[in-house]
Amino acid sequence: MIGAAAIALIVAIALMMIRALSGPTLYDRVLAMNSLGTKIVLFIGVLGFVLGRPDFLDVSVLYALINFVSTIAILKFFRYRSFQVPLMRRTPARRPAEGGEGD
Amino acid sequence: MTGYEGADLAIALINVVLLGLLFVIGIAIARMRSLFAIVMLSGIYSLISATWFVAVDAVDVAFTEAAVGAGISTALLLGAMLLTSRTAKPEKKAMSLVPLLVVIATGAMLVYATIDLPAFGDPESPANTYVGTDYIERTPEDIGVPNLVTAVLASYRGFDTLGETGVVFAAALAVILLLGFGERSLASSVGSRRGREK
């Protein structure tokens, strides 16, 4: 049963990789990477049970956090072309430049 | 350390599949010209190699790989891409032959070096005979931490780790002081851009 789950996850990872390799737009690739990270998190969880070490679940939770933060960082980069822009808009006078306006 | 019978076969299969995926990604990175796709694929490469490190039971290495490879270095490469163009220049056929030869030679040397290594789990290997056994015997009384790696890093080599932390902190501080960070650098960069437009 766990073996079937692991094989299904491997197939899903392969499909995500195909999308990341051939994705026509940038957002396909970002989405493929994020989704592949989720599959990796699940796969490490399954792997913990295959190896008889359920404490791998802690590792997979940490991977989920890293995956989330890096996806936010990449999307923020595409929105603002910089990492130095705060995500919250505080004052309308200092509103960050729209994505791709000046560049 | 196996959950059920057949786990060894499962681990061998997992190794083959994960390394195969890494191989495909490596070939794709070498052949692509769009830098953004290469950055994304290198993040995926790090994630999958981190999974492989977990599968071969090197959890601490795997976590470092995931945090540095998939997290920080993706962000750094995107920031570097901001300063250059979005696609790599096409290269000549002859130019791509030299790196191929270098890689093949390095790989052959690494394979040759692994022949000398002791077998996996060999009780007579140097790693399992001299000081390693000493640490395993003494850690429960000396430190009282179940994880030996943690005991060595944080207690036996505590000053070394403290020094490393100091070095990394100083480096990060210097980078932040040079590049600026947060609101101030935003204000200056937006201000200078607006000044140029006027």
CSV table of C-alpha atoms in Angstrom, one decimal:
chain,number,residue,atom,x,y,z
A,1,MET,CA,0.0,0.0,0.0
A,2,ILE,CA,2.8,2.4,1.0
A,3,GLY,CA,4.7,1.2,-2.1
A,4,ALA,CA,1.8,2.1,-4.3
A,5,ALA,CA,1.6,5.6,-2.7
A,6,ALA,CA,5.3,6.0,-3.3
A,7,ILE,CA,5.1,5.0,-6.9
A,8,ALA,CA,2.1,7.3,-7.5
A,9,LEU,CA,4.1,10.2,-6.0
A,10,ILE,CA,7.1,9.4,-8.2
A,11,VAL,CA,4.8,9.5,-11.2
A,12,ALA,CA,3.4,12.8,-10.1
A,13,ILE,CA,7.0,14.2,-9.6
A,14,ALA,CA,7.9,13.0,-13.1
A,15,LEU,CA,4.8,14.8,-14.5
A,16,MET,CA,5.6,18.0,-12.6
A,17,MET,CA,9.1,17.8,-14.0
A,18,ILE,CA,7.9,17.5,-17.5
A,19,ARG,CA,5.8,20.6,-17.0
A,20,ALA,CA,8.8,22.4,-15.5
A,21,LEU,CA,11.0,21.4,-18.4
A,22,SER,CA,8.6,22.3,-21.2
A,23,GLY,CA,6.5,25.0,-19.5
A,24,PRO,CA,5.9,27.7,-22.0
A,25,THR,CA,5.4,30.6,-19.5
A,26,LEU,CA,7.3,31.5,-16.4
A,27,TYR,CA,4.2,30.8,-14.2
A,28,ASP,CA,4.0,27.3,-15.4
A,29,ARG,CA,7.5,26.7,-14.1
A,30,VAL,CA,6.9,28.4,-10.8
A,31,LEU,CA,3.7,26.4,-10.3
A,32,ALA,CA,5.5,23.2,-11.3
A,33,MET,CA,8.3,23.9,-8.9
A,34,ASN,CA,5.9,24.7,-6.0
A,35,SER,CA,3.8,21.6,-6.8
A,36,LEU,CA,6.9,19.4,-7.1
A,37,GLY,CA,8.0,20.7,-3.7
A,38,THR,CA,4.7,19.6,-2.3
A,39,LYS,CA,5.1,16.2,-3.8
A,40,ILE,CA,8.6,16.0,-2.4
A,41,VAL,CA,7.2,16.8,1.1
A,42,LEU,CA,4.6,14.0,0.7
A,43,PHE,CA,7.3,11.6,-0.7
A,44,ILE,CA,9.6,12.2,2.3
A,45,GLY,CA,6.7,11.5,4.6
A,46,VAL,CA,6.0,8.2,2.8
A,47,LEU,CA,9.7,7.4,2.7
A,48,GLY,CA,9.8,7.7,6.5
A,49,PHE,CA,7.2,4.9,6.7
A,50,VAL,CA,9.0,2.8,4.1
A,51,LEU,CA,12.2,3.0,6.1
A,52,GLY,CA,10.5,2.5,9.4
A,53,ARG,CA,11.4,6.0,10.6
A,54,PRO,CA,8.3,8.1,11.0
A,55,ASP,CA,10.4,11.0,12.4
A,56,PHE,CA,11.1,11.9,8.8
A,57,LEU,CA,7.8,13.7,9.1
A,58,ASP,CA,9.6,16.6,10.9
A,59,VAL,CA,11.9,17.0,8.0
A,60,SER,CA,9.0,17.0,5.5
A,61,VAL,CA,7.3,19.8,7.6
A,62,LEU,CA,10.5,21.9,7.4
A,63,TYR,CA,10.6,21.3,3.6
A,64,ALA,CA,7.0,22.5,3.3
A,65,LEU,CA,8.0,25.7,5.1
A,66,ILE,CA,11.1,26.3,2.8
A,67,ASN,CA,9.0,25.5,-0.3
A,68,PHE,CA,6.3,28.1,0.7
A,69,VAL,CA,8.9,30.8,1.5
A,70,SER,CA,10.8,30.3,-1.7
A,71,THR,CA,7.6,30.3,-3.8
A,72,ILE,CA,6.6,33.6,-2.2
A,73,ALA,CA,10.1,35.0,-2.9
A,74,ILE,CA,10.0,34.0,-6.5
A,75,LEU,CA,6.5,35.4,-7.1
A,76,LYS,CA,7.5,38.6,-5.3
A,77,PHE,CA,10.5,38.9,-7.5
A,78,PHE,CA,8.3,38.8,-10.6
A,79,ARG,CA,5.8,41.2,-9.2
A,80,TYR,CA,8.3,43.9,-8.1
A,81,ARG,CA,11.5,42.9,-9.9
A,82,SER,CA,13.3,43.2,-6.5
A,83,PHE,CA,13.4,41.6,-3.1
A,84,GLN,CA,13.7,44.9,-1.3
A,85,VAL,CA,10.0,45.9,-1.6
A,86,PRO,CA,7.9,45.4,1.5
A,87,LEU,CA,4.9,43.2,0.9
A,88,MET,CA,2.6,45.5,2.8
A,89,ARG,CA,1.8,48.9,1.3
A,90,ARG,CA,2.0,51.4,4.1
A,91,THR,CA,1.6,54.8,2.6
A,92,PRO,CA,0.1,55.5,-0.9
A,93,ALA,CA,2.8,58.1,-1.5
A,94,ARG,CA,5.5,55.4,-1.4
A,95,ARG,CA,3.7,52.8,-3.4
A,96,PRO,CA,6.2,50.4,-5.0
A,97,ALA,CA,6.6,50.6,-8.8
A,98,GLU,CA,4.3,48.3,-10.8
A,99,GLY,CA,6.0,45.1,-12.1
A,100,GLY,CA,7.9,45.7,-15.3
A,101,GLU,CA,7.1,49.4,-15.4
A,102,GLY,CA,10.6,50.8,-15.5
A,103,ASP,CA,12.6,47.8,-16.6
B,1,MET,CA,16.6,0.0,10.0
B,2,THR,CA,13.9,-1.5,7.7
B,3,GLY,CA,10.2,-1.1,8.1
B,4,TYR,CA,9.1,-4.3,6.4
B,5,GLU,CA,10.6,-7.0,4.2
B,6,GLY,CA,11.5,-5.8,0.8
B,7,ALA,CA,12.5,-2.4,2.1
B,8,ASP,CA,16.0,-2.9,0.7
B,9,LEU,CA,14.6,-3.4,-2.8
B,10,ALA,CA,12.4,-0.4,-2.3
B,11,ILE,CA,15.5,1.7,-1.3
B,12,ALA,CA,17.4,0.5,-4.3
B,13,LEU,CA,14.5,1.4,-6.6
B,14,ILE,CA,14.1,4.8,-4.9
B,15,ASN,CA,17.8,5.5,-5.4
B,16,VAL,CA,17.7,4.6,-9.1
B,17,VAL,CA,14.6,6.7,-9.8
B,18,LEU,CA,15.8,9.8,-7.9
B,19,LEU,CA,19.2,9.6,-9.5
B,20,GLY,CA,17.5,9.2,-12.9
B,21,LEU,CA,15.4,12.3,-12.3
B,22,LEU,CA,18.6,14.2,-11.3
B,23,PHE,CA,20.3,13.0,-14.5
B,24,VAL,CA,17.4,14.2,-16.7
B,25,ILE,CA,17.4,17.6,-14.9
B,26,GLY,CA,21.1,18.0,-15.3
B,27,ILE,CA,20.9,17.3,-19.1
B,28,ALA,CA,18.0,19.8,-19.4
B,29,ILE,CA,19.9,22.5,-17.5
B,30,ALA,CA,22.9,22.0,-19.8
B,31,ARG,CA,20.8,22.3,-22.9
B,32,MET,CA,18.5,25.2,-22.0
B,33,ARG,CA,19.1,28.8,-22.9
B,34,SER,CA,16.4,30.5,-20.8
B,35,LEU,CA,18.1,31.6,-17.6
B,36,PHE,CA,14.9,31.7,-15.6
B,37,ALA,CA,14.0,28.1,-16.5
B,38,ILE,CA,17.6,27.1,-15.5
B,39,VAL,CA,17.1,28.8,-12.1
B,40,MET,CA,13.8,27.0,-11.5
B,41,LEU,CA,15.3,23.7,-12.6
B,42,SER,CA,18.3,24.1,-10.3
B,43,GLY,CA,15.8,24.6,-7.5
B,44,ILE,CA,14.1,21.4,-8.5
B,45,TYR,CA,17.5,19.7,-8.7
B,46,SER,CA,18.3,20.7,-5.1
B,47,LEU,CA,14.9,19.5,-3.9
B,48,ILE,CA,15.3,16.1,-5.5
B,49,SER,CA,18.9,15.7,-4.4
B,50,ALA,CA,17.8,16.6,-0.9
B,51,THR,CA,15.2,13.9,-1.1
B,52,TRP,CA,17.9,11.5,-2.2
B,53,PHE,CA,20.0,12.5,0.8
B,54,VAL,CA,17.1,11.7,3.0
B,55,ALA,CA,16.7,8.3,1.3
B,56,VAL,CA,20.4,7.5,2.0
B,57,ASP,CA,19.9,8.5,5.6
B,58,ALA,CA,21.8,11.8,5.6
B,59,VAL,CA,19.1,14.0,7.0
B,60,ASP,CA,21.2,16.9,8.2
B,61,VAL,CA,22.9,17.2,4.8
B,62,ALA,CA,19.5,16.9,3.1
B,63,PHE,CA,18.2,19.8,5.2
B,64,THR,CA,21.2,22.0,4.4
B,65,GLU,CA,20.7,21.2,0.7
B,66,ALA,CA,17.0,22.1,0.8
B,67,ALA,CA,17.5,25.3,2.7
B,68,VAL,CA,20.6,26.5,0.8
B,69,GLY,CA,20.0,25.0,-2.6
B,70,ALA,CA,16.3,25.3,-3.1
B,71,GLY,CA,15.7,28.3,-0.8
B,72,ILE,CA,18.6,30.8,-0.7
B,73,SER,CA,20.4,30.1,-3.9
B,74,THR,CA,17.3,30.3,-6.0
B,75,ALA,CA,16.6,33.7,-4.6
B,76,LEU,CA,20.3,34.8,-5.1
B,77,LEU,CA,20.3,33.5,-8.7
B,78,LEU,CA,17.1,35.4,-9.4
B,79,GLY,CA,18.6,38.6,-7.9
B,80,ALA,CA,21.7,38.0,-10.1
B,81,MET,CA,19.5,37.5,-13.2
B,82,LEU,CA,18.1,41.0,-12.5
B,83,LEU,CA,21.6,42.4,-13.4
B,84,THR,CA,22.1,40.4,-16.6
B,85,SER,CA,20.0,39.3,-19.5
B,86,ARG,CA,17.3,36.7,-19.5
B,87,THR,CA,18.8,34.2,-21.9
B,88,ALA,CA,22.3,32.8,-22.3
B,89,LYS,CA,24.1,33.4,-25.6
B,90,PRO,CA,24.3,30.3,-27.9
B,91,GLU,CA,27.7,28.8,-27.8
B,92,LYS,CA,29.9,27.2,-30.4
B,93,LYS,CA,30.1,23.5,-30.8
B,94,ALA,CA,33.8,23.4,-30.1
B,95,MET,CA,33.5,25.4,-26.9
B,96,SER,CA,31.1,22.9,-25.4
B,97,LEU,CA,33.4,20.0,-26.0
B,98,VAL,CA,36.1,21.1,-23.5
B,99,PRO,CA,33.7,21.2,-20.5
B,100,LEU,CA,32.4,17.8,-21.5
B,101,LEU,CA,35.8,16.4,-21.5
B,102,VAL,CA,36.6,18.0,-18.1
B,103,VAL,CA,33.4,16.6,-16.6
B,104,ILE,CA,34.1,13.1,-17.9
B,105,ALA,CA,37.6,13.2,-16.6
B,106,THR,CA,36.5,14.4,-13.2
B,107,GLY,CA,33.7,11.7,-13.1
B,108,ALA,CA,36.2,9.0,-14.0
B,109,MET,CA,38.6,10.1,-11.3
B,110,LEU,CA,35.7,10.1,-8.7
B,111,VAL,CA,34.6,6.6,-9.7
B,112,TYR,CA,38.2,5.5,-9.5
B,113,ALA,CA,38.4,7.0,-6.0
B,114,THR,CA,35.3,5.2,-4.8
B,115,ILE,CA,37.0,1.8,-5.5
B,116,ASP,CA,39.3,2.4,-2.5
B,117,LEU,CA,36.4,3.2,-0.2
B,118,PRO,CA,35.4,0.6,2.4
B,119,ALA,CA,32.1,-1.1,1.8
B,120,PHE,CA,28.9,0.5,3.2
B,121,GLY,CA,28.5,-0.5,6.9
B,122,ASP,CA,31.8,-2.3,7.0
B,123,PRO,CA,32.6,-2.8,10.8
B,124,GLU,CA,36.4,-2.7,10.0
B,125,SER,CA,36.4,0.6,8.2
B,126,PRO,CA,38.3,3.5,9.8
B,127,ALA,CA,35.1,5.4,10.4
B,128,ASN,CA,33.7,2.6,12.6
B,129,THR,CA,36.8,1.6,14.5
B,130,TYR,CA,38.9,4.3,16.1
B,131,VAL,CA,37.4,7.5,17.6
B,132,GLY,CA,33.9,6.8,16.3
B,133,THR,CA,33.3,4.0,18.8
B,134,ASP,CA,34.7,6.2,21.5
B,135,TYR,CA,32.2,8.9,20.8
B,136,ILE,CA,29.4,6.4,20.6
B,137,GLU,CA,30.4,5.0,24.1
B,138,ARG,CA,30.9,8.4,25.8
B,139,THR,CA,28.2,10.6,24.4
B,140,PRO,CA,25.3,9.2,26.6
B,141,GLU,CA,27.3,9.9,29.8
B,142,ASP,CA,29.1,13.1,28.6
B,143,ILE,CA,26.4,15.0,26.8
B,144,GLY,CA,23.2,13.1,27.2
B,145,VAL,CA,21.9,13.9,23.8
B,146,PRO,CA,20.4,11.0,21.7
B,147,ASN,CA,21.7,12.4,18.4
B,148,LEU,CA,25.4,11.9,18.0
B,149,VAL,CA,25.8,14.5,15.3
B,150,THR,CA,24.2,17.1,17.5
B,151,ALA,CA,26.5,16.1,20.4
B,152,VAL,CA,29.6,16.4,18.3
B,153,LEU,CA,28.6,19.7,16.6
B,154,ALA,CA,27.2,21.5,19.6
B,155,SER,CA,29.2,20.2,22.4
B,156,TYR,CA,32.5,18.4,21.5
B,157,ARG,CA,33.1,20.9,18.8
B,158,GLY,CA,31.2,23.7,20.5
B,159,PHE,CA,33.8,26.4,20.1
B,160,ASP,CA,34.3,25.5,16.4
B,161,THR,CA,30.6,25.9,15.8
B,162,LEU,CA,30.5,29.2,17.7
B,163,GLY,CA,33.4,30.5,15.6
B,164,GLU,CA,31.5,29.5,12.4
B,165,THR,CA,28.4,31.2,13.6
B,166,GLY,CA,30.4,34.4,14.2
B,167,VAL,CA,32.0,34.3,10.8
B,168,VAL,CA,28.6,33.8,9.0
B,169,PHE,CA,27.0,36.6,11.1
B,170,ALA,CA,29.9,39.0,10.3
B,171,ALA,CA,29.6,38.1,6.6
B,172,ALA,CA,25.8,38.7,6.5
B,173,LEU,CA,26.2,41.9,8.4
B,174,ALA,CA,28.8,43.2,6.0
B,175,VAL,CA,26.6,42.3,3.0
B,176,ILE,CA,23.7,44.1,4.5
B,177,LEU,CA,25.7,47.2,5.3
B,178,LEU,CA,27.1,47.3,1.8
B,179,LEU,CA,23.9,46.6,-0.1
B,180,GLY,CA,21.4,48.2,2.2
B,181,PHE,CA,18.2,46.5,3.4
B,182,GLY,CA,14.5,47.1,3.7
B,183,GLU,CA,12.9,50.5,3.7
B,184,ARG,CA,16.0,52.7,3.4
B,185,SER,CA,17.5,51.1,0.4
B,186,LEU,CA,14.0,51.1,-1.3
B,187,ALA,CA,13.6,54.8,-0.7
B,188,SER,CA,17.0,55.6,-2.1
B,189,SER,CA,16.6,53.3,-5.2
B,190,VAL,CA,13.1,54.6,-6.0
B,191,GLY,CA,14.2,58.2,-5.4
B,192,SER,CA,17.2,57.9,-7.7
B,193,ARG,CA,15.0,56.3,-10.4
B,194,ARG,CA,12.4,59.0,-10.2
B,195,GLY,CA,15.2,61.6,-10.3
B,196,ARG,CA,16.5,60.1,-13.5
B,197,GLU,CA,13.1,60.1,-15.1
B,198,LYS,CA,12.6,63.8,-14.4
